[in-house]
Amino acid sequence: GENVEQHPSTLSVQEGDSAVIKCTYSDSASNYFPWYKQELGKRPQLIIDIRSNVGEKKDQRIAVTLNKTAKHFSLHITETQPEDSAVYFCAASFRLTFGQGTILTVHP
Amino acid sequence: GAGVSQSPRYKVAKRGQDVALRCDPISGHVSLFWYQQALGQGPEFLTYFQNEAQLDKSGLPSDRFFAERPEGSVSTLKIQRTQQEDSAVYLCASSMGQGGIYEQYFGPGTRLTVT
């Protein structure tokens, strides 16, 4: 089955800086890669996703890149704000296999 | 419109009790998924329905776990003879499509604590 590794487990940045979270996956047949944001005690919410026929996707301050050859994908958040502080999960495949999560803290 | 809802939001069970967790998906959503999220971990896949058909139950951890969606809408996840290791948040998600990949919308989860 699919296996997803996510790094780093914690990330601390100053407001306005960029944040990058990286994930690798094992199953070359996977073709869907969403990113979820989860605040404490809340449900996961999709922030961006990418399909395997696209190498990059951007939505305002958030972008995702995918390297199918290397089987890794990354989340980039620019101009971070304190409200970006949360746990971020990458996932792969149709029946989602999640990474271990990254606790992002944005300091004002 | 209304999102995915789950009930109860919190459940405390004594070890050995049976529990039933309910999921109401977004109206018209064909696909329904159950995930288990342990504290500090990412959600883990349990099972998947397309309408009323359970197409994948490979993630169910034991035969004490059973899920159903008899009319292709509401789903129930049942855990028999609960154990302490069953303590987790159980998340339900639904998506609109079948045969393709569509965004999964998550419910708020049911936090199960087995004492």
Coordinates of C-alpha atoms in Angstrom, one line a residue:
Chain A
G1 CA 0.0 0.0 0.0
E2 CA 0.8 3.7 -0.1
N3 CA 3.2 5.2 2.5
V4 CA 3.6 8.9 3.0
E5 CA 6.5 10.6 4.9
Q6 CA 6.2 14.2 5.9
H7 CA 8.9 16.7 7.2
P8 CA 9.4 18.6 9.3
S9 CA 7.3 17.6 12.2
T10 CA 7.4 21.1 13.6
L11 CA 8.1 24.4 11.9
S12 CA 8.4 27.8 13.5
V13 CA 8.6 31.0 11.4
Q14 CA 8.2 34.7 11.9
E15 CA 5.2 36.5 10.4
G16 CA 5.9 37.4 6.8
D17 CA 8.4 34.6 6.3
S18 CA 7.8 31.6 4.0
A19 CA 7.1 28.1 5.1
V20 CA 7.8 24.9 3.2
I21 CA 6.6 21.4 4.1
K22 CA 7.8 18.3 2.2
C23 CA 6.3 14.9 1.6
T24 CA 7.4 11.8 -0.1
Y25 CA 5.2 8.9 -1.2
S26 CA 5.9 5.3 -2.2
D27 CA 3.2 4.2 -4.7
S28 CA 4.0 5.4 -8.2
A29 CA 0.3 4.8 -9.1
S30 CA -0.9 7.6 -6.8
N31 CA -2.3 10.5 -8.8
Y32 CA -3.9 12.8 -6.2
F33 CA -2.2 14.8 -3.6
P34 CA -4.2 17.1 -1.3
W35 CA -3.0 19.2 1.7
Y36 CA -5.2 19.7 4.7
K37 CA -5.0 22.2 7.5
Q38 CA -6.3 21.1 10.9
E39 CA -6.7 23.5 13.8
L40 CA -6.9 22.1 17.3
G41 CA -10.1 20.2 17.9
K42 CA -11.4 21.0 14.4
R43 CA -12.0 19.0 11.3
P44 CA -9.3 18.8 8.5
Q45 CA -9.9 21.3 5.8
L46 CA -8.6 21.1 2.3
I47 CA -6.4 24.0 1.4
I48 CA -5.0 22.9 -1.9
D49 CA -4.6 19.8 -4.0
I50 CA -2.7 18.7 -7.1
R51 CA -3.2 15.9 -9.6
S52 CA -0.4 14.0 -11.2
N53 CA -0.8 15.6 -14.6
V54 CA 0.2 19.0 -13.2
G55 CA 3.6 20.0 -11.7
E56 CA 2.6 23.1 -9.8
K57 CA -0.5 24.8 -8.6
K58 CA -0.9 28.1 -6.8
D59 CA -3.8 29.7 -4.9
Q60 CA -2.9 33.2 -3.5
R61 CA -0.3 32.6 -0.8
I62 CA -0.3 28.9 -1.1
A63 CA 1.4 26.7 -3.7
V64 CA 2.1 23.0 -4.2
T65 CA 4.7 21.4 -6.4
L66 CA 4.8 17.8 -7.5
N67 CA 7.8 15.8 -8.7
K68 CA 6.5 12.5 -9.9
T69 CA 9.9 11.1 -10.8
A70 CA 11.2 11.6 -7.3
K71 CA 7.8 10.9 -5.8
H72 CA 7.7 14.0 -3.6
F73 CA 5.5 17.0 -3.3
S74 CA 5.8 20.2 -1.3
L75 CA 3.6 22.9 0.2
H76 CA 4.8 26.5 0.1
I77 CA 3.1 29.2 2.1
T78 CA 4.3 32.8 1.5
E79 CA 3.8 35.9 3.6
T80 CA 2.8 33.7 6.6
Q81 CA 0.3 35.1 9.1
P82 CA -0.4 34.1 12.7
E83 CA -3.7 32.6 11.6
D84 CA -1.8 30.1 9.4
S85 CA -0.7 28.4 12.7
A86 CA -2.1 24.9 12.6
V87 CA -1.2 21.3 11.9
Y88 CA -0.8 20.6 8.2
F89 CA -1.2 17.2 6.6
C90 CA -0.2 16.0 3.2
A91 CA -2.0 13.0 1.7
A92 CA -1.8 10.8 -1.3
S93 CA -4.1 8.5 -3.3
F94 CA -7.8 8.1 -3.6
R95 CA -8.4 6.6 -0.2
L96 CA -6.2 9.2 1.5
T97 CA -3.0 8.1 3.1
F98 CA -1.9 10.9 5.3
G99 CA 1.6 12.0 6.4
Q100 CA 2.4 12.4 10.1
G101 CA 1.6 16.2 10.1
T102 CA 3.6 19.4 10.6
I103 CA 2.8 21.7 13.4
L104 CA 3.3 25.2 12.0
T105 CA 3.7 28.1 14.4
V106 CA 3.8 31.7 13.0
H107 CA 5.1 34.2 15.5
P108 CA 3.8 37.8 15.3
Chain B
G1 CA -25.5 24.2 2.4
A2 CA -25.0 21.8 5.4
G3 CA -21.7 20.1 5.6
V4 CA -20.9 16.6 6.9
S5 CA -22.2 16.1 10.4
Q6 CA -21.4 13.4 12.9
S7 CA -22.9 12.3 16.2
P8 CA -22.3 12.0 19.0
R9 CA -19.4 14.5 19.1
Y10 CA -18.0 12.9 22.2
K11 CA -18.5 9.3 23.5
V12 CA -17.2 7.7 26.6
A13 CA -17.5 4.0 26.8
K14 CA -16.4 1.4 29.3
R15 CA -14.1 -1.3 28.0
G16 CA -16.2 -4.0 26.6
Q17 CA -19.2 -1.9 25.6
D18 CA -20.5 -1.5 22.1
V19 CA -20.7 1.9 20.4
A20 CA -22.3 3.2 17.3
L21 CA -21.1 6.4 15.5
R22 CA -23.2 8.2 13.0
C23 CA -22.2 10.1 9.9
D24 CA -24.5 12.3 7.8
P25 CA -22.8 13.1 4.5
I26 CA -23.4 16.1 2.3
S27 CA -26.6 15.5 0.4
G28 CA -26.0 13.8 -2.9
H29 CA -22.5 12.8 -2.2
V30 CA -21.9 9.3 -3.6
S31 CA -18.7 8.4 -1.8
L32 CA -18.2 8.1 2.0
F33 CA -15.0 7.4 3.9
W34 CA -14.3 6.7 7.6
Y35 CA -10.9 7.5 9.1
Q36 CA -9.4 7.0 12.6
Q37 CA -7.2 9.7 14.0
A38 CA -5.2 9.0 17.1
L39 CA -3.9 11.9 19.2
G40 CA -1.0 13.7 17.5
Q41 CA -1.3 11.5 14.3
G42 CA -2.7 11.9 10.8
P43 CA -6.0 10.3 10.0
E44 CA -5.8 6.6 9.0
F45 CA -8.2 5.1 6.4
L46 CA -10.7 2.6 7.7
T47 CA -13.3 2.0 5.0
Y48 CA -15.0 3.4 1.9
F49 CA -18.5 3.3 0.5
Q50 CA -19.8 4.1 -2.9
N51 CA -23.5 4.6 -2.5
E52 CA -24.6 1.6 -0.3
A53 CA -21.7 -0.7 -1.4
Q54 CA -18.8 -1.1 0.9
L55 CA -16.0 -1.2 -1.7
D56 CA -13.0 -1.2 0.6
K57 CA -12.8 -2.2 4.3
S58 CA -9.1 -3.0 4.3
G59 CA -8.3 -0.4 7.0
L60 CA -10.7 -1.8 9.6
P61 CA -8.3 -2.9 12.5
S62 CA -10.3 -5.9 13.6
D63 CA -13.5 -7.8 13.2
R64 CA -14.9 -5.8 16.1
F65 CA -15.3 -2.9 13.7
F66 CA -18.2 -2.8 11.3
A67 CA -19.6 -0.1 9.0
E68 CA -22.8 0.1 7.0
R69 CA -24.6 2.6 4.7
P70 CA -27.8 0.7 3.9
E71 CA -29.5 3.4 1.9
G72 CA -26.5 5.1 0.4
S73 CA -26.8 8.1 2.6
V74 CA -26.3 8.0 6.4
S75 CA -23.5 5.7 7.6
T76 CA -22.9 4.1 10.9
L77 CA -19.5 2.8 12.3
K78 CA -20.0 0.2 15.0
I79 CA -17.3 -0.9 17.4
Q80 CA -18.0 -4.0 19.4
R81 CA -16.4 -4.9 22.8
T82 CA -14.4 -1.6 22.8
Q83 CA -10.8 -1.7 23.9
Q84 CA -8.6 1.2 25.2
E85 CA -6.7 1.2 22.0
D86 CA -9.9 2.2 20.2
S87 CA -9.7 5.6 21.8
A88 CA -9.4 8.1 19.0
V89 CA -11.3 10.6 16.9
Y90 CA -13.3 9.0 14.2
L91 CA -13.7 11.1 11.1
C92 CA -16.2 10.7 8.3
A93 CA -15.7 12.3 4.9
S94 CA -17.8 12.5 1.8
S95 CA -17.2 13.4 -1.8
M96 CA -19.4 13.9 -4.7
G97 CA -18.0 11.6 -7.3
Q98 CA -17.5 8.1 -8.2
G99 CA -14.9 6.6 -10.5
G100 CA -12.8 9.7 -10.2
I101 CA -11.0 11.8 -7.6
Y102 CA -13.0 14.5 -5.9
E103 CA -12.4 16.6 -2.8
Q104 CA -13.2 14.9 0.5
Y105 CA -15.2 17.0 2.9
F106 CA -14.7 16.0 6.5
G107 CA -17.1 16.0 9.4
P108 CA -16.1 17.3 12.9
G109 CA -15.4 13.8 14.1
T110 CA -16.5 11.8 17.1
R111 CA -14.0 11.6 20.0
L112 CA -14.2 8.2 21.5
T113 CA -12.7 7.6 24.9
V114 CA -12.6 4.0 26.2
T115 CA -12.1 3.8 30.0

